[in-house]
Amino acid sequence: MTAVLVTGALGQIGTELTRALRGRHGAGHVLATGYREAPPESSPLSDGLYERLDVTDHRAVNATFVEHDVDVVYHLAARLSVLSEADPQEAWAVNMGGLHNVLEAARTHGVGQVFWPSSIAAFGPETPSERTPQDTLMRPTTIYGVAKVAGELLCDYYCRHYGLDVRGVRYPGVISGATRPTGGTTDYAVEIFYAAIESGCYTCFVRADTVLPMIYMPDCIKAALDLMAADRPQLRHHNSFNVSAMSFSAGALAEEIAKHVPGFVCDFAPDHRQAIADSWPHSLDDSAARAEWGWKPRFGLPEMTTDMLATLRARQQAGRL
Ligand code: AKB
C-alpha cells in the first residue's frame, strides 16, 4: 500500500524530498512520479516505486490515486519561470491544470493532506520588495507567477470550501547539489557552483547587483516537512507562507565562492532573465511562518557555500558530477 505520492519527483526539489520521505515512511510507502518513463539508473530514486504520470491527464491522475490508495500528496510537477515564459500555454496547462487535477483527485478520494509549493514569483514589481509582507499586493508579470497566485487562491478555495488540508510555502530560489534545476530564473545561483568546481569561471545571466531571496535544499525540505507536521488549528494561512533563509546579490555570491575557490572569476552578462529577476522581491518577511508553525532556517550564505562546494567536490571525486 502506498500512502504518499510525489509528483515531479525527478526535479530539483522532488528528488531530495522523495528521499527524505522514503527515509521517514519507508521506500515502499512513497510513490515517486514524473513525466519521464523512468529515473536514470544512477538516480537516488531507483530504490523505490516510480511511475510515469502526466499531471495534465486527469484520468491518469485519478487512476494513480485509486491504484495506490494515496493519502498524502506532495505536488511538485511544474514548469519553472523561464521555461514557462517560453511556452505560456503549456505552462498554464501543467502548472494550473496539473494543480486542479491533483486537488480534484484529492477532494474526491478523501486524501488527508496536500502540499503544493508557491514561489516568490507570485509577487510582482509593485509588491514592496524589502521584507515583503506575508499578505500584500501581488500582481506578478510572468505567466509562472500568475499561475502561482491563481494556484494559491485555488488552494485556499479547496481548503475553505471542501475542508481539504492543503498546505504550502512560497519558495525562494532553491540551491542544491544533487539535482540541477532546469528553466528557472534563480538557476544562476546553482550553476555558479558547478562552474566554479568544473572550470573556475562563470558568466552569470543577471547583473552583479541583483538581490533575490534564496534557500538551501536542507532548509527547503525542512520547510515542507515541518509545515505538513504542524497542528492544523494553529495555521491561519495554510498554503502560501513566506519562508526566508538568506538574501544576497549575485556579486556577493561570487565573492563568497571565491573565498573557497582561489582564482574563481565571475563575469556578468544579463539577458532576458534579468527582467524576471527584477520583478521579484529582494527579501521576505516570514514572521507568519515563524509564529504559526515554528519555521527557522539553518543555512545562511557562508554555511550554504561551504556545504555546496563540499558536496560538489565529493561528487566530482566520485566521478558523478
Ligand atoms: C524560478 O526561478 O523559476 C524558481 C522560482 C523562484 O520559483 N526557482
Coordinates of C-alpha atoms and ligand atoms in Angstrom, one line a residue:
M1 CA 0.0 0.0 0.0
T2 CA 1.3 3.4 -0.9
A3 CA 0.4 6.3 1.3
V4 CA 2.5 9.2 -0.1
L5 CA 2.5 10.4 -3.7
V6 CA 5.2 12.8 -5.0
T7 CA 4.6 14.4 -8.4
G8 CA 7.6 16.0 -10.2
A9 CA 9.8 13.6 -8.2
L10 CA 12.7 13.8 -10.7
G11 CA 13.0 17.6 -10.4
Q12 CA 15.4 19.6 -8.1
I13 CA 13.1 19.6 -5.0
G14 CA 11.3 16.3 -5.9
T15 CA 14.4 14.2 -5.9
E16 CA 15.5 15.2 -2.4
L17 CA 12.0 15.5 -0.9
T18 CA 11.3 11.9 -2.1
R19 CA 14.5 10.7 -0.5
A20 CA 13.5 12.4 2.8
L21 CA 10.0 11.0 2.7
R22 CA 11.3 7.5 2.0
G23 CA 13.6 7.8 4.9
R24 CA 10.6 8.6 7.1
H25 CA 7.9 6.4 5.8
G26 CA 9.9 3.6 4.1
A27 CA 10.6 3.3 0.3
G28 CA 7.5 1.1 -0.3
H29 CA 5.2 3.8 1.0
V30 CA 6.3 6.6 -1.2
L31 CA 5.4 6.6 -4.9
A32 CA 7.6 8.9 -7.0
T33 CA 6.1 10.0 -10.2
G34 CA 7.4 12.1 -13.1
Y35 CA 7.0 13.0 -16.7
R36 CA 9.8 10.7 -17.8
E37 CA 9.4 6.9 -18.3
A38 CA 11.9 6.0 -15.6
P39 CA 14.5 7.7 -13.5
P40 CA 18.1 7.2 -14.8
E41 CA 19.9 4.2 -13.3
S42 CA 22.2 6.5 -11.3
S43 CA 19.2 8.3 -9.8
P44 CA 18.8 8.2 -6.0
L45 CA 15.2 7.3 -6.6
S46 CA 15.9 3.9 -8.2
D47 CA 15.4 2.3 -4.7
G48 CA 11.6 2.6 -4.7
L49 CA 8.4 2.8 -6.6
Y50 CA 8.3 5.1 -9.6
E51 CA 5.7 5.6 -12.3
R52 CA 5.3 7.9 -15.2
L53 CA 2.5 10.4 -14.6
D54 CA 1.4 13.3 -16.8
V55 CA -0.4 15.6 -14.3
T56 CA -2.3 17.3 -17.1
D57 CA -4.2 14.0 -17.7
H58 CA -6.9 14.0 -15.1
R59 CA -7.8 10.3 -15.8
A60 CA -4.2 9.2 -15.2
V61 CA -4.1 11.3 -12.0
N62 CA -7.3 9.8 -10.7
A63 CA -6.1 6.2 -11.6
T64 CA -2.9 6.8 -9.6
F65 CA -4.9 7.9 -6.5
V66 CA -7.1 4.9 -6.7
E67 CA -4.5 2.3 -7.5
H68 CA -2.1 3.4 -4.8
D69 CA -4.6 4.4 -2.1
V70 CA -2.9 7.8 -1.8
D71 CA -3.4 9.6 1.5
V72 CA -0.8 12.4 1.3
V73 CA 0.4 14.3 -1.8
Y74 CA 3.4 16.5 -2.5
H75 CA 2.5 18.0 -5.8
L76 CA 5.7 19.5 -7.3
A77 CA 5.3 18.9 -11.0
A78 CA 5.6 22.3 -12.7
R79 CA 7.5 24.3 -15.4
L80 CA 9.7 26.9 -13.8
S81 CA 9.7 30.6 -14.8
V82 CA 12.0 30.8 -17.8
L83 CA 10.5 27.7 -19.4
S84 CA 7.0 29.0 -18.7
E85 CA 7.7 32.3 -20.5
A86 CA 8.9 30.3 -23.5
D87 CA 5.6 28.5 -23.8
P88 CA 2.9 30.2 -21.6
Q89 CA 0.1 27.9 -22.9
E90 CA 1.9 24.7 -21.9
A91 CA 3.0 26.3 -18.6
W92 CA -0.7 27.1 -17.8
A93 CA -1.7 23.6 -18.7
V94 CA 0.9 22.0 -16.5
N95 CA 1.1 24.4 -13.6
M96 CA -2.6 25.3 -13.2
G97 CA -4.2 22.3 -15.0
G98 CA -2.0 19.9 -13.1
L99 CA -2.8 21.5 -9.8
H100 CA -6.5 21.5 -10.4
N101 CA -6.4 17.8 -11.4
V102 CA -4.5 16.9 -8.2
L103 CA -6.8 19.0 -6.0
E104 CA -9.9 17.4 -7.6
A105 CA -8.5 13.9 -7.2
A106 CA -7.6 14.7 -3.6
R107 CA -11.1 16.0 -2.9
T108 CA -12.9 13.1 -4.5
H109 CA -10.7 10.4 -2.9
G110 CA -10.7 11.9 0.6
V111 CA -7.0 12.5 0.7
G112 CA -5.7 13.6 4.1
Q113 CA -3.1 16.3 3.1
V114 CA -1.8 18.0 0.0
F115 CA 1.5 20.0 -0.2
W116 CA 1.9 22.5 -3.1
P117 CA 4.7 25.0 -3.3
S118 CA 4.1 28.6 -4.4
S119 CA 7.1 30.8 -5.1
I120 CA 8.5 34.3 -4.7
A121 CA 7.3 34.6 -8.3
A122 CA 3.8 35.1 -7.0
F123 CA 4.9 38.7 -6.3
G124 CA 5.3 41.4 -8.9
P125 CA 7.1 44.7 -9.5
E126 CA 4.5 46.7 -7.5
T127 CA 5.0 44.5 -4.4
P128 CA 7.1 46.0 -1.6
S129 CA 10.5 44.4 -2.4
E130 CA 12.2 44.6 1.0
R131 CA 10.9 42.3 3.7
T132 CA 7.9 41.6 1.5
P133 CA 4.9 41.0 3.8
Q134 CA 3.0 37.8 4.0
D135 CA -0.2 39.5 2.9
T136 CA 0.4 42.2 0.3
L137 CA -0.1 43.4 -3.2
M138 CA 0.8 40.6 -5.7
R139 CA 0.3 41.3 -9.4
P140 CA 3.1 39.2 -10.9
T141 CA 4.1 39.9 -14.6
T142 CA 5.2 36.3 -15.6
I143 CA 2.8 33.5 -16.6
Y144 CA 4.6 31.4 -13.9
G145 CA 3.8 34.0 -11.3
V146 CA 0.2 34.4 -12.5
A147 CA -0.3 30.6 -12.1
K148 CA 1.3 30.8 -8.6
V149 CA -1.2 33.4 -7.4
A150 CA -4.1 31.6 -9.1
G151 CA -2.9 28.4 -7.5
E152 CA -2.7 30.0 -4.0
L153 CA -6.3 31.2 -4.4
L154 CA -7.4 27.8 -5.7
C155 CA -5.8 26.0 -2.8
D156 CA -7.4 28.5 -0.4
Y157 CA -10.8 27.7 -2.0
Y158 CA -10.4 23.9 -1.7
C159 CA -9.3 24.4 1.9
R160 CA -12.2 26.7 2.8
H161 CA -15.0 25.2 0.6
Y162 CA -14.2 21.5 0.8
G163 CA -12.1 21.3 4.0
L164 CA -9.2 19.8 2.1
D165 CA -6.0 20.2 4.2
V166 CA -3.8 21.9 1.5
R167 CA -0.5 23.5 2.7
G168 CA 2.4 25.2 1.1
V169 CA 5.2 27.8 1.2
R170 CA 6.4 30.4 -1.2
Y171 CA 9.8 29.1 -2.0
P172 CA 12.7 31.5 -2.7
G173 CA 15.3 30.3 -5.3
V174 CA 16.4 26.9 -4.2
I175 CA 20.1 26.0 -4.1
S176 CA 21.2 22.3 -4.1
G177 CA 24.0 20.0 -5.1
A178 CA 22.1 16.8 -6.0
T179 CA 19.9 17.6 -9.0
R180 CA 20.3 20.7 -11.2
P181 CA 17.2 22.9 -11.7
T182 CA 16.0 23.5 -15.2
G183 CA 14.4 26.5 -16.7
G184 CA 14.3 28.8 -13.6
T185 CA 15.5 32.4 -13.2
T186 CA 17.3 31.6 -10.0
D187 CA 19.3 28.8 -11.7
Y188 CA 22.4 31.0 -11.8
A189 CA 22.8 30.6 -8.0
V190 CA 23.3 26.8 -8.6
E191 CA 25.1 26.9 -12.0
I192 CA 27.8 29.2 -10.5
F193 CA 28.8 26.4 -8.1
Y194 CA 29.2 23.8 -10.8
A195 CA 31.1 26.2 -12.9
A196 CA 33.4 27.2 -10.0
I197 CA 34.3 23.5 -9.5
E198 CA 34.5 22.5 -13.1
S199 CA 36.2 25.4 -14.8
G200 CA 36.9 28.2 -12.2
C201 CA 34.9 30.7 -14.2
Y202 CA 31.2 31.6 -14.8
T203 CA 29.2 34.0 -16.9
C204 CA 26.2 35.0 -14.8
F205 CA 22.9 35.9 -16.7
V206 CA 21.8 38.5 -14.2
R207 CA 23.6 41.7 -13.0
A208 CA 26.0 41.6 -10.1
D209 CA 23.7 43.8 -8.0
T210 CA 20.7 41.5 -8.5
V211 CA 19.4 40.6 -5.0
L212 CA 17.0 37.7 -4.5
P213 CA 15.9 35.5 -1.6
M214 CA 17.4 32.0 -1.6
I215 CA 17.1 28.9 0.4
Y216 CA 19.4 25.8 0.7
M217 CA 17.9 22.4 0.0
P218 CA 18.0 21.0 3.6
D219 CA 16.0 24.1 4.7
C220 CA 13.7 23.7 1.7
I221 CA 12.9 20.1 2.7
K222 CA 12.6 21.0 6.3
A223 CA 10.1 23.8 5.5
A224 CA 7.8 21.3 3.6
L225 CA 8.1 18.6 6.3
D226 CA 7.7 21.0 9.3
L227 CA 4.7 22.7 7.8
M228 CA 3.0 19.3 7.0
A229 CA 3.6 18.2 10.6
A230 CA 2.1 21.3 12.1
D231 CA -1.2 21.2 14.0
R232 CA -3.9 22.3 11.7
P233 CA -5.7 24.6 14.2
Q234 CA -2.5 26.6 14.6
L235 CA -2.5 27.6 10.9
R236 CA -4.1 30.8 9.8
H237 CA -2.6 30.9 6.3
H238 CA -2.4 27.2 5.2
N239 CA -0.9 27.3 1.7
S240 CA 1.2 30.3 0.9
F241 CA 3.7 31.0 3.7
N242 CA 6.7 33.3 3.0
V243 CA 9.8 31.4 4.1
S244 CA 13.0 33.3 4.3
A245 CA 16.5 31.9 4.7
M246 CA 19.0 34.3 3.1
S247 CA 19.1 37.1 0.6
F248 CA 22.2 38.1 -1.4
S249 CA 23.3 39.7 -4.6
A250 CA 24.8 37.6 -7.5
G251 CA 28.0 39.5 -6.9
A252 CA 28.1 38.7 -3.2
L253 CA 27.6 35.0 -4.1
A254 CA 30.6 35.1 -6.5
E255 CA 32.7 36.7 -3.8
E256 CA 31.8 34.1 -1.2
I257 CA 32.7 31.3 -3.6
A258 CA 36.0 33.0 -4.5
K259 CA 36.9 32.7 -0.8
H260 CA 37.0 28.9 -1.3
V261 CA 38.0 28.6 -4.9
P262 CA 41.2 30.7 -5.5
G263 CA 41.2 32.4 -8.8
F264 CA 37.5 32.0 -9.4
V265 CA 36.3 34.6 -11.9
C266 CA 32.6 35.6 -12.5
D267 CA 31.5 37.8 -15.4
F268 CA 28.0 39.3 -15.6
A269 CA 26.1 39.3 -19.0
P270 CA 22.5 40.0 -18.2
D271 CA 20.0 38.5 -20.7
H272 CA 16.2 38.3 -20.9
R273 CA 16.0 36.6 -17.5
Q274 CA 17.1 39.9 -15.8
A275 CA 13.6 41.3 -16.3
I276 CA 12.1 38.3 -14.4
A277 CA 14.6 38.6 -11.6
D278 CA 13.9 42.4 -11.3
S279 CA 10.1 41.7 -10.9
W280 CA 10.7 39.6 -7.7
P281 CA 11.3 40.7 -4.1
H282 CA 14.7 41.2 -2.5
S283 CA 13.8 39.7 0.8
L284 CA 10.8 38.3 2.6
D285 CA 9.1 38.8 5.9
D286 CA 8.4 35.2 7.1
S287 CA 7.1 36.1 10.6
A288 CA 3.8 34.3 9.9
A289 CA 5.6 31.0 9.2
R290 CA 7.7 31.5 12.3
A291 CA 4.7 32.3 14.5
E292 CA 2.2 29.7 13.1
W293 CA 4.5 26.6 12.7
G294 CA 7.9 27.5 14.1
W295 CA 9.8 28.0 10.9
K296 CA 13.5 28.6 11.4
P297 CA 16.2 28.1 8.7
R298 CA 19.6 26.6 9.4
F299 CA 21.7 27.8 6.5
G300 CA 22.9 31.3 5.6
L301 CA 25.2 32.3 2.7
P302 CA 28.6 31.2 4.3
E303 CA 27.3 27.9 5.6
M304 CA 25.5 27.1 2.4
T305 CA 28.5 27.9 0.3
T306 CA 30.8 25.7 2.3
D307 CA 28.4 22.8 2.2
M308 CA 27.6 23.2 -1.6
L309 CA 31.3 23.2 -2.5
A310 CA 32.0 20.1 -0.3
T311 CA 29.0 18.3 -1.8
L312 CA 30.0 19.0 -5.4
R313 CA 33.7 18.2 -4.8
A314 CA 32.7 14.9 -3.3
R315 CA 30.5 14.1 -6.3
Q316 CA 33.4 15.2 -8.6
Q317 CA 35.8 12.9 -6.9
A318 CA 33.3 10.0 -7.2
G319 CA 33.1 10.8 -11.0
R320 CA 29.4 11.7 -10.6
L321 CA 29.2 15.5 -11.2
Ligands
AKB1 C1 12.4 30.0 -10.7 O1 13.5 30.7 -10.8 O2 11.6 29.9 -11.7 C2 12.1 29.3 -9.5 C3 11.3 30.0 -8.5 C4 11.9 31.2 -7.8 O3 10.2 29.7 -8.3 N1 13.3 28.9 -8.8

